[in-house]
PDB file of N, CA and C in Angstrom:
ATOM      1  N   UNK A   1      89.124  81.990  99.719  1.00  0.00           N
ATOM      2  CA  UNK A   1      89.208  81.838 101.153  1.00  0.00           C
ATOM      3  C   UNK A   1      88.974  83.193 101.826  1.00  0.00           C
ATOM      4  N   UNK A   2      88.231  83.195 102.921  1.00  0.00           N
ATOM      5  CA  UNK A   2      87.905  84.437 103.629  1.00  0.00           C
ATOM      6  C   UNK A   2      89.153  85.167 104.136  1.00  0.00           C
ATOM      7  N   UNK A   3      90.200  84.423 104.472  1.00  0.00           N
ATOM      8  CA  UNK A   3      91.439  85.026 104.976  1.00  0.00           C
ATOM      9  C   UNK A   3      92.191  85.806 103.907  1.00  0.00           C
ATOM     10  N   UNK A   4      91.835  85.610 102.653  1.00  0.00           N
ATOM     11  CA  UNK A   4      92.511  86.290 101.550  1.00  0.00           C
ATOM     12  C   UNK A   4      91.801  87.567 101.102  1.00  0.00           C
ATOM     13  N   UNK A   5      90.741  87.967 101.807  1.00  0.00           N
ATOM     14  CA  UNK A   5      89.979  89.156 101.434  1.00  0.00           C
ATOM     15  C   UNK A   5      90.477  90.355 102.235  1.00  0.00           C
ATOM     16  N   UNK A   6      90.824  91.418 101.522  1.00  0.00           N
ATOM     17  CA  UNK A   6      91.289  92.645 102.159  1.00  0.00           C
ATOM     18  C   UNK A   6      90.504  93.825 101.607  1.00  0.00           C
ATOM     19  N   UNK A   7      90.480  94.906 102.346  1.00  0.00           N
ATOM     20  CA  UNK A   7      89.796  96.129 101.948  1.00  0.00           C
ATOM     21  C   UNK A   7      90.794  97.274 101.960  1.00  0.00           C
ATOM     22  N   UNK A   8      90.512  98.294 101.181  1.00  0.00           N
ATOM     23  CA  UNK A   8      91.317  99.501 101.203  1.00  0.00           C
ATOM     24  C   UNK A   8      90.512 100.615 101.854  1.00  0.00           C
ATOM     25  N   UNK A   9      91.076 101.223 102.882  1.00  0.00           N
ATOM     26  CA  UNK A   9      90.480 102.416 103.484  1.00  0.00           C
ATOM     27  C   UNK A   9      91.232 103.597 102.890  1.00  0.00           C
ATOM     28  N   UNK A  10      90.534 104.440 102.159  1.00  0.00           N
ATOM     29  CA  UNK A  10      91.145 105.600 101.506  1.00  0.00           C
ATOM     30  C   UNK A  10      91.080 106.772 102.472  1.00  0.00           C
ATOM     31  N   UNK A  11      92.238 107.380 102.743  1.00  0.00           N
ATOM     32  CA  UNK A  11      92.341 108.445 103.742  1.00  0.00           C
ATOM     33  C   UNK A  11      93.012 109.658 103.119  1.00  0.00           C
ATOM     34  N   UNK A  12      92.420 110.829 103.316  1.00  0.00           N
ATOM     35  CA  UNK A  12      93.021 112.072 102.851  1.00  0.00           C
ATOM     36  C   UNK A  12      93.855 112.651 103.993  1.00  0.00           C
ATOM     37  N   UNK A  13      95.149 112.870 103.725  1.00  0.00           N
ATOM     38  CA  UNK A  13      96.064 113.399 104.733  1.00  0.00           C
ATOM     39  C   UNK A  13      96.655 114.722 104.251  1.00  0.00           C
ATOM     40  N   UNK A  14      97.460 115.321 105.095  1.00  0.00           N
ATOM     41  CA  UNK A  14      98.148 116.565 104.712  1.00  0.00           C
ATOM     42  C   UNK A  14      99.098 116.334 103.537  1.00  0.00           C
ATOM     43  N   UNK A  15      99.602 115.123 103.407  1.00  0.00           N
ATOM     44  CA  UNK A  15     100.555 114.789 102.342  1.00  0.00           C
ATOM     45  C   UNK A  15      99.892 114.247 101.083  1.00  0.00           C
ATOM     46  N   UNK A  16      98.584 114.096 101.113  1.00  0.00           N
ATOM     47  CA  UNK A  16      97.855 113.564  99.967  1.00  0.00           C
ATOM     48  C   UNK A  16      96.968 112.401 100.354  1.00  0.00           C
ATOM     49  N   UNK A  17      96.419 111.752  99.363  1.00  0.00           N
ATOM     50  CA  UNK A  17      95.525 110.619  99.589  1.00  0.00           C
ATOM     51  C   UNK A  17      96.349 109.338  99.670  1.00  0.00           C
ATOM     52  N   UNK A  18      96.045 108.511 100.670  1.00  0.00           N
ATOM     53  CA  UNK A  18      96.732 107.228 100.831  1.00  0.00           C
ATOM     54  C   UNK A  18      95.695 106.123 100.992  1.00  0.00           C
ATOM     55  N   UNK A  19      96.139 104.898 100.843  1.00  0.00           N
ATOM     56  CA  UNK A  19      95.292 103.737 101.034  1.00  0.00           C
ATOM     57  C   UNK A  19      95.868 102.896 102.170  1.00  0.00           C
ATOM     58  N   UNK A  20      95.028 102.521 103.105  1.00  0.00           N
ATOM     59  CA  UNK A  20      95.420 101.616 104.177  1.00  0.00           C
ATOM     60  C   UNK A  20      94.803 100.251 103.888  1.00  0.00           C
ATOM     61  N   UNK A  21      95.599  99.212 103.932  1.00  0.00           N
ATOM     62  CA  UNK A  21      95.106  97.862 103.702  1.00  0.00           C
ATOM     63  C   UNK A  21      94.504  97.331 105.004  1.00  0.00           C
ATOM     64  N   UNK A  22      93.240  96.936 104.947  1.00  0.00           N
ATOM     65  CA  UNK A  22      92.492  96.492 106.125  1.00  0.00           C
ATOM     66  C   UNK A  22      92.129  95.026 105.942  1.00  0.00           C
ATOM     67  N   UNK A  23      92.410  94.217 106.958  1.00  0.00           N
ATOM     68  CA  UNK A  23      92.129  92.793 106.836  1.00  0.00           C
ATOM     69  C   UNK A  23      90.751  92.398 107.337  1.00  0.00           C
ATOM     70  N   UNK A  24      90.100  93.281 108.097  1.00  0.00           N
ATOM     71  CA  UNK A  24      88.802  92.909 108.640  1.00  0.00           C
ATOM     72  C   UNK A  24      88.000  94.150 109.006  1.00  0.00           C
ATOM     73  N   UNK A  25      86.702  94.110 108.717  1.00  0.00           N
ATOM     74  CA  UNK A  25      85.785  95.166 109.132  1.00  0.00           C
ATOM     75  C   UNK A  25      84.722  94.510 109.992  1.00  0.00           C
ATOM     76  N   UNK A  26      84.612  94.942 111.223  1.00  0.00           N
ATOM     77  CA  UNK A  26      83.659  94.343 112.154  1.00  0.00           C
ATOM     78  C   UNK A  26      82.307  95.037 112.132  1.00  0.00           C
ATOM     79  N   UNK A  27      82.327  96.367 112.131  1.00  0.00           N
ATOM     80  CA  UNK A  27      81.094  97.108 112.305  1.00  0.00           C
ATOM     81  C   UNK A  27      81.315  98.545 111.841  1.00  0.00           C
ATOM     82  N   UNK A  28      80.248  99.240 111.631  1.00  0.00           N
ATOM     83  CA  UNK A  28      80.304 100.680 111.385  1.00  0.00           C
ATOM     84  C   UNK A  28      79.694 101.333 112.609  1.00  0.00           C
ATOM     85  N   UNK A  29      80.451 102.181 113.285  1.00  0.00           N
ATOM     86  CA  UNK A  29      80.008 102.780 114.536  1.00  0.00           C
ATOM     87  C   UNK A  29      79.722 104.262 114.350  1.00  0.00           C
ATOM     88  N   UNK A  30      78.677 104.715 115.008  1.00  0.00           N
ATOM     89  CA  UNK A  30      78.390 106.145 115.043  1.00  0.00           C
ATOM     90  C   UNK A  30      79.033 106.699 116.307  1.00  0.00           C
ATOM     91  N   UNK A  31      80.009 107.571 116.112  1.00  0.00           N
ATOM     92  CA  UNK A  31      80.710 108.110 117.273  1.00  0.00           C
ATOM     93  C   UNK A  31      80.220 109.529 117.550  1.00  0.00           C
ATOM     94  N   UNK A  32      80.146 109.844 118.821  1.00  0.00           N
ATOM     95  CA  UNK A  32      79.732 111.173 119.257  1.00  0.00           C
ATOM     96  C   UNK A  32      80.682 111.640 120.349  1.00  0.00           C
ATOM     97  N   UNK A  33      80.608 112.890 120.646  1.00  0.00           N
ATOM     98  CA  UNK A  33      81.454 113.450 121.705  1.00  0.00           C
ATOM     99  C   UNK A  33      81.155 112.776 123.049  1.00  0.00           C
ATOM    100  N   UNK A  34      79.923 112.346 123.247  1.00  0.00           N
ATOM    101  CA  UNK A  34      79.547 111.733 124.526  1.00  0.00           C
ATOM    102  C   UNK A  34      80.179 110.357 124.737  1.00  0.00           C
ATOM    103  N   UNK A  35      80.590 109.676 123.655  1.00  0.00           N
ATOM    104  CA  UNK A  35      81.232 108.369 123.798  1.00  0.00           C
ATOM    105  C   UNK A  35      82.750 108.466 123.851  1.00  0.00           C
ATOM    106  N   UNK A  36      83.288 109.670 123.667  1.00  0.00           N
ATOM    107  CA  UNK A  36      84.742 109.852 123.689  1.00  0.00           C
ATOM    108  C   UNK A  36      85.248 109.816 125.126  1.00  0.00           C
ATOM    109  N   UNK A  37      86.358 109.102 125.331  1.00  0.00           N
ATOM    110  CA  UNK A  37      86.972 108.992 126.656  1.00  0.00           C
ATOM    111  C   UNK A  37      88.467 109.249 126.544  1.00  0.00           C
ATOM    112  N   UNK A  38      89.089 109.516 127.672  1.00  0.00           N
ATOM    113  CA  UNK A  38      90.534 109.697 127.718  1.00  0.00           C
ATOM    114  C   UNK A  38      91.211 108.341 127.533  1.00  0.00           C
ATOM    115  N   UNK A  39      92.284 108.332 126.793  1.00  0.00           N
ATOM    116  CA  UNK A  39      93.011 107.093 126.502  1.00  0.00           C
ATOM    117  C   UNK A  39      93.435 106.379 127.787  1.00  0.00           C
ATOM    118  N   UNK A  40      93.962 107.111 128.748  1.00  0.00           N
ATOM    119  CA  UNK A  40      94.483 106.488 129.962  1.00  0.00           C
ATOM    120  C   UNK A  40      93.385 105.813 130.781  1.00  0.00           C
ATOM    121  N   UNK A  41      92.146 106.276 130.624  1.00  0.00           N
ATOM    122  CA  UNK A  41      91.045 105.702 131.387  1.00  0.00           C
ATOM    123  C   UNK A  41      90.414 104.500 130.700  1.00  0.00           C
ATOM    124  N   UNK A  42      90.669 104.331 129.416  1.00  0.00           N
ATOM    125  CA  UNK A  42      89.945 103.308 128.679  1.00  0.00           C
ATOM    126  C   UNK A  42      90.764 102.089 128.288  1.00  0.00           C
ATOM    127  N   UNK A  43      92.070 102.254 128.097  1.00  0.00           N
ATOM    128  CA  UNK A  43      92.881 101.159 127.580  1.00  0.00           C
ATOM    129  C   UNK A  43      94.178 101.057 128.372  1.00  0.00           C
ATOM    130  N   UNK A  44      94.516  99.843 128.745  1.00  0.00           N
ATOM    131  CA  UNK A  44      95.779  99.607 129.437  1.00  0.00           C
ATOM    132  C   UNK A  44      96.635  98.683 128.588  1.00  0.00           C
ATOM    133  N   UNK A  45      97.934  98.895 128.618  1.00  0.00           N
ATOM    134  CA  UNK A  45      98.843  98.018 127.906  1.00  0.00           C
ATOM    135  C   UNK A  45      99.041  98.354 126.441  1.00  0.00           C
ATOM    136  N   UNK A  46      98.527  99.504 125.989  1.00  0.00           N
ATOM    137  CA  UNK A  46      98.696  99.918 124.600  1.00  0.00           C
ATOM    138  C   UNK A  46      99.370 101.284 124.578  1.00  0.00           C
ATOM    139  N   UNK A  47     100.431 101.413 123.796  1.00  0.00           N
ATOM    140  CA  UNK A  47     101.102 102.699 123.639  1.00  0.00           C
ATOM    141  C   UNK A  47     100.195 103.618 122.831  1.00  0.00           C
ATOM    142  N   UNK A  48      99.904 104.783 123.357  1.00  0.00           N
ATOM    143  CA  UNK A  48      98.949 105.691 122.716  1.00  0.00           C
ATOM    144  C   UNK A  48      99.593 106.590 121.665  1.00  0.00           C
ATOM    145  N   UNK A  49     100.855 106.370 121.318  1.00  0.00           N
ATOM    146  CA  UNK A  49     101.558 107.242 120.382  1.00  0.00           C
ATOM    147  C   UNK A  49     100.844 107.361 119.041  1.00  0.00           C
ATOM    148  N   UNK A  50     100.284 106.272 118.538  1.00  0.00           N
ATOM    149  CA  UNK A  50      99.621 106.283 117.236  1.00  0.00           C
ATOM    150  C   UNK A  50      98.096 106.373 117.335  1.00  0.00           C
ATOM    151  N   UNK A  51      97.565 106.626 118.517  1.00  0.00           N
ATOM    152  CA  UNK A  51      96.118 106.719 118.728  1.00  0.00           C
ATOM    153  C   UNK A  51      95.735 108.181 118.906  1.00  0.00           C
ATOM    154  N   UNK A  52      94.750 108.643 118.100  1.00  0.00           N
ATOM    155  CA  UNK A  52      94.331 110.042 118.212  1.00  0.00           C
ATOM    156  C   UNK A  52      93.136 110.220 119.142  1.00  0.00           C
ATOM    157  N   UNK A  53      92.205 109.269 119.143  1.00  0.00           N
ATOM    158  CA  UNK A  53      91.016 109.365 119.975  1.00  0.00           C
ATOM    159  C   UNK A  53      90.587 107.970 120.424  1.00  0.00           C
ATOM    160  N   UNK A  54      89.817 107.928 121.502  1.00  0.00           N
ATOM    161  CA  UNK A  54      89.289 106.679 122.031  1.00  0.00           C
ATOM    162  C   UNK A  54      87.807 106.866 122.334  1.00  0.00           C
ATOM    163  N   UNK A  55      87.005 105.903 121.920  1.00  0.00           N
ATOM    164  CA  UNK A  55      85.561 105.954 122.157  1.00  0.00           C
ATOM    165  C   UNK A  55      85.126 104.669 122.841  1.00  0.00           C
ATOM    166  N   UNK A  56      84.312 104.795 123.880  1.00  0.00           N
ATOM    167  CA  UNK A  56      83.865 103.652 124.676  1.00  0.00           C
ATOM    168  C   UNK A  56      82.403 103.354 124.368  1.00  0.00           C
ATOM    169  N   UNK A  57      82.131 102.094 124.029  1.00  0.00           N
ATOM    170  CA  UNK A  57      80.780 101.611 123.790  1.00  0.00           C
ATOM    171  C   UNK A  57      80.476 100.501 124.787  1.00  0.00           C
ATOM    172  N   UNK A  58      79.260 100.035 124.821  1.00  0.00           N
ATOM    173  CA  UNK A  58      78.878  98.989 125.777  1.00  0.00           C
ATOM    174  C   UNK A  58      79.718  97.730 125.621  1.00  0.00           C
ATOM    175  N   UNK A  59      79.944  97.304 124.383  1.00  0.00           N
ATOM    176  CA  UNK A  59      80.610  96.022 124.132  1.00  0.00           C
ATOM    177  C   UNK A  59      82.079  96.117 123.751  1.00  0.00           C
ATOM    178  N   UNK A  60      82.568  97.314 123.440  1.00  0.00           N
ATOM    179  CA  UNK A  60      83.943  97.434 122.963  1.00  0.00           C
ATOM    180  C   UNK A  60      84.450  98.872 123.103  1.00  0.00           C
ATOM    181  N   UNK A  61      85.758  99.005 122.929  1.00  0.00           N
ATOM    182  CA  UNK A  61      86.418 100.308 122.896  1.00  0.00           C
ATOM    183  C   UNK A  61      86.985 100.487 121.497  1.00  0.00           C
ATOM    184  N   UNK A  62      86.734 101.636 120.901  1.00  0.00           N
ATOM    185  CA  UNK A  62      87.191 101.943 119.552  1.00  0.00           C
ATOM    186  C   UNK A  62      88.394 102.875 119.632  1.00  0.00           C
ATOM    187  N   UNK A  63      89.512 102.465 119.046  1.00  0.00           N
ATOM    188  CA  UNK A  63      90.714 103.285 118.996  1.00  0.00           C
ATOM    189  C   UNK A  63      90.841 103.868 117.600  1.00  0.00           C
ATOM    190  N   UNK A  64      91.044 105.180 117.499  1.00  0.00           N
ATOM    191  CA  UNK A  64      91.173 105.849 116.210  1.00  0.00           C
ATOM    192  C   UNK A  64      92.660 106.054 115.924  1.00  0.00           C
ATOM    193  N   UNK A  65      93.110 105.502 114.819  1.00  0.00           N
ATOM    194  CA  UNK A  65      94.505 105.599 114.410  1.00  0.00           C
ATOM    195  C   UNK A  65      94.839 107.018 113.971  1.00  0.00           C
ATOM    196  N   UNK A  66      95.949 107.541 114.447  1.00  0.00           N
ATOM    197  CA  UNK A  66      96.437 108.857 114.019  1.00  0.00           C
ATOM    198  C   UNK A  66      97.271 108.653 112.753  1.00  0.00           C
ATOM    199  N   UNK A  67      96.604 108.689 111.614  1.00  0.00           N
ATOM    200  CA  UNK A  67      97.251 108.397 110.336  1.00  0.00           C
ATOM    201  C   UNK A  67      98.380 109.385 110.049  1.00  0.00           C
ATOM    202  N   UNK A  68      98.183 110.650 110.381  1.00  0.00           N
ATOM    203  CA  UNK A  68      99.228 111.656 110.151  1.00  0.00           C
ATOM    204  C   UNK A  68     100.513 111.279 110.892  1.00  0.00           C
ATOM    205  N   UNK A  69     100.385 110.812 112.112  1.00  0.00           N
ATOM    206  CA  UNK A  69     101.565 110.423 112.896  1.00  0.00           C
ATOM    207  C   UNK A  69     102.232 109.185 112.310  1.00  0.00           C
ATOM    208  N   UNK A  70     101.440 108.228 111.851  1.00  0.00           N
ATOM    209  CA  UNK A  70     101.996 107.021 111.232  1.00  0.00           C
ATOM    210  C   UNK A  70     102.798 107.398 109.993  1.00  0.00           C
ATOM    211  N   UNK A  71     102.236 108.262 109.162  1.00  0.00           N
ATOM    212  CA  UNK A  71     102.929 108.696 107.943  1.00  0.00           C
ATOM    213  C   UNK A  71     104.202 109.452 108.288  1.00  0.00           C
ATOM    214  N   UNK A  72     104.130 110.292 109.301  1.00  0.00           N
ATOM    215  CA  UNK A  72     105.300 111.067 109.724  1.00  0.00           C
ATOM    216  C   UNK A  72     106.436 110.153 110.163  1.00  0.00           C
ATOM    217  N   UNK A  73     106.139 109.171 110.974  1.00  0.00           N
ATOM    218  CA  UNK A  73     107.167 108.245 111.456  1.00  0.00           C
ATOM    219  C   UNK A  73     107.700 107.408 110.302  1.00  0.00           C
ATOM    220  N   UNK A  74     106.843 106.934 109.425  1.00  0.00           N
ATOM    221  CA  UNK A  74     107.274 106.132 108.275  1.00  0.00           C
ATOM    222  C   UNK A  74     108.226 106.950 107.397  1.00  0.00           C
ATOM    223  N   UNK A  75     107.908 108.219 107.180  1.00  0.00           N
ATOM    224  CA  UNK A  75     108.768 109.076 106.362  1.00  0.00           C
ATOM    225  C   UNK A  75     110.135 109.266 107.002  1.00  0.00           C
ATOM    226  N   UNK A  76     110.178 109.420 108.320  1.00  0.00           N
ATOM    227  CA  UNK A  76     111.457 109.605 109.016  1.00  0.00           C
ATOM    228  C   UNK A  76     112.305 108.341 108.909  1.00  0.00           C
ATOM    229  N   UNK A  77     111.696 107.182 108.952  1.00  0.00           N
ATOM    230  CA  UNK A  77     112.415 105.910 108.869  1.00  0.00           C
ATOM    231  C   UNK A  77     113.009 105.736 107.470  1.00  0.00           C
ATOM    232  N   UNK A  78     112.298 106.166 106.452  1.00  0.00           N
ATOM    233  CA  UNK A  78     112.756 106.001 105.075  1.00  0.00           C
ATOM    234  C   UNK A  78     113.877 106.961 104.685  1.00  0.00           C
ATOM    235  N   UNK A  79     114.024 108.057 105.405  1.00  0.00           N
ATOM    236  CA  UNK A  79     115.031 109.060 105.047  1.00  0.00           C
ATOM    237  C   UNK A  79     116.406 108.628 105.480  1.00  0.00           C
TER     238      UNK A  79
END
């Protein structure tokens, strides 16, 4: 079943290499400085605490997850 397919995104962080489980991949986007926008101007109703960058395209807005911050918060919760 298509709903049972997952991917691993391998990310190198300050604490080492981790794997993020991804349930869906829509597209591969080429991001440039010209498509980068301020979070407050591009997205409403989303807490930007875990977002590092935002990129605006014609059909969608791409939010970049701040993996370092996610790991930091997860570590604090586990302690």
